[in-house]
């Protein structure tokens, strides 16, 4: 009496990595890279996003190489990690440039005077003076435009 169905694959058989029922190990490196990419994307508005995305990109590429060598299985996760980290890196660099340009504009348009005015007004606990600093800064920006 022969069965139409083959026996369950891998059941009771240990592979070269000491695991049962699975021919290749999972790729934890890809998962870590993907998590770093997501966190880097969320933090792309500050410089930390650049650092996290670079680390995640390196780990994602390493994970992809492990898949290519047959040491890991989740190629899709490794690829997603690379894509997310590249997007996070581009966003982080773009937003860093925006911060630098905005800060430069602020400093070149009386920002230091405004900051000093606000600091003096807050030291005297004078809210009306803080508001006057803001009005003066707005007027200076409009006059310089």
C-alpha positions as a printed NumPy array, in Angstrom:
array([[ 0.   ,  0.   ,  0.   ],
       [ 1.68 ,  3.192, -1.155],
       [ 0.731,  6.661, -0.051],
       [ 0.17 ,  9.502, -2.487],
       [ 1.78 , 11.966, -0.117],
       [ 5.485, 12.09 ,  0.682],
       [ 6.543, 12.004,  4.323],
       [ 6.747, 15.372,  6.087],
       [ 9.936, 17.087,  5.086],
       [12.525, 17.582,  7.778],
       [10.554, 15.871, 10.491],
       [12.96 , 14.289, 12.931],
       [15.981, 15.176, 10.835],
       [18.64 , 17.472, 12.141],
       [20.36 , 19.763,  9.648],
       [23.971, 20.937,  9.627],
       [23.122, 23.792, 12.008],
       [21.595, 21.507, 14.64 ],
       [18.024, 22.541, 13.884],
       [15.096, 20.233, 13.221],
       [12.832, 20.68 , 10.238],
       [14.581, 23.73 ,  8.846],
       [17.378, 23.535,  6.315],
       [18.83 , 27.007,  6.897],
       [18.958, 29.319,  9.883],
       [16.94 , 32.491, 10.049],
       [18.635, 35.811,  9.556],
       [18.449, 37.801, 12.789],
       [20.857, 40.317, 11.313],
       [18.238, 41.34 ,  8.758],
       [15.642, 41.87 , 11.466],
       [18.02 , 44.077, 13.46 ],
       [18.858, 46.036, 10.303],
       [15.169, 46.529,  9.534],
       [14.412, 47.723, 13.069],
       [17.342, 50.162, 12.889],
       [16.029, 51.428,  9.555],
       [12.568, 52.059, 10.961],
       [13.965, 53.85 , 14.009],
       [16.323, 55.853, 11.761],
       [13.376, 56.85 ,  9.597],
       [11.449, 58.008, 12.653],
       [14.484, 59.958, 13.88 ],
       [15.481, 61.308, 10.471],
       [14.655, 64.858, 11.549],
       [17.672, 64.81 , 13.899],
       [21.258, 63.811, 13.187],
       [20.88 , 60.469, 15.022],
       [18.944, 59.186, 12.012],
       [22.058, 59.455,  9.825],
       [24.126, 57.32 , 12.187],
       [21.418, 54.693, 12.717],
       [20.692, 54.407,  9.001],
       [24.374, 53.916,  8.157],
       [24.691, 51.15 , 10.773],
       [21.417, 49.594,  9.583],
       [22.546, 49.748,  5.966],
       [25.81 , 47.975,  6.777],
       [23.921, 45.277,  8.701],
       [21.359, 44.934,  5.909],
       [24.067, 44.416,  3.303],
       [25.759, 41.86 ,  5.568],
       [22.436, 40.069,  6.031],
       [21.885, 39.998,  2.273],
       [25.357, 38.463,  1.806],
       [24.496, 35.766,  4.363],
       [21.388, 34.921,  2.327],
       [23.467, 34.736, -0.851],
       [25.921, 32.341,  0.814],
       [23.034, 30.138,  1.97 ],
       [23.566, 30.849,  5.654],
       [20.204, 32.54 ,  6.116],
       [16.694, 32.426,  4.737],
       [14.899, 35.763,  4.901],
       [16.048, 37.505,  1.751],
       [12.972, 39.71 ,  1.703],
       [13.641, 41.084,  5.173],
       [17.266, 41.808,  4.273],
       [16.174, 43.605,  1.103],
       [13.519, 45.585,  2.972],
       [16.127, 46.565,  5.569],
       [18.436, 47.893,  2.858],
       [15.632, 49.879,  1.21 ],
       [14.342, 51.364,  4.475],
       [17.858, 52.323,  5.583],
       [18.617, 53.998,  2.242],
       [15.362, 55.988,  2.48 ],
       [16.171, 56.922,  6.088],
       [19.698, 57.985,  5.128],
       [18.453, 60.188,  2.277],
       [15.753, 61.718,  4.496],
       [18.215, 62.291,  7.337],
       [20.742, 63.996,  5.084],
       [18.06 , 66.153,  3.453],
       [16.623, 67.203,  6.807],
       [20.107, 67.879,  8.19 ],
       [20.676, 70.243,  5.274],
       [17.348, 71.954,  6.027],
       [18.374, 72.404,  9.685],
       [21.742, 73.863,  8.677],
       [20.197, 76.256,  6.155],
       [17.478, 77.323,  8.616],
       [20.024, 77.882, 11.386],
       [22.255, 79.875,  9.066],
       [19.319, 82.002,  7.944],
       [18.297, 82.579, 11.572],
       [21.812, 83.692, 12.562],
       [22.19 , 85.929,  9.506],
       [18.854, 87.666, 10.113],
       [19.301, 88.844, 13.684],
       [18.757, 85.545, 15.412],
       [21.537, 86.104, 17.916],
       [20.072, 89.466, 18.913],
       [16.629, 87.879, 19.254],
       [17.983, 85.021, 21.387],
       [19.848, 87.479, 23.642],
       [16.753, 89.668, 23.97 ],
       [14.603, 86.676, 24.954],
       [17.209, 85.43 , 27.422],
       [17.355, 88.851, 29.113],
       [13.561, 89.112, 29.218],
       [13.211, 85.627, 30.699],
       [15.91 , 86.364, 33.266],
       [13.767, 89.296, 34.414],
       [10.629, 87.118, 34.209],
       [ 9.036, 89.668, 31.864],
       [ 6.615, 88.042, 29.422],
       [ 5.754, 91.357, 27.782],
       [ 9.439, 91.876, 26.959],
       [ 9.625, 88.372, 25.413],
       [ 6.677, 89.24 , 23.183],
       [ 8.305, 92.544, 22.267],
       [11.481, 90.643, 21.283],
       [ 9.405, 88.503, 18.922],
       [ 7.746, 91.561, 17.366],
       [11.114, 93.286, 16.925],
       [12.593, 90.172, 15.295],
       [ 9.631, 89.875, 12.922],
       [ 9.992, 93.549, 11.999],
       [13.749, 93.128, 11.386],
       [13.11 , 90.126,  9.118],
       [10.462, 92.018,  7.148],
       [12.765, 95.045,  6.775],
       [15.647, 92.848,  5.545],
       [13.507, 91.023,  2.977]])
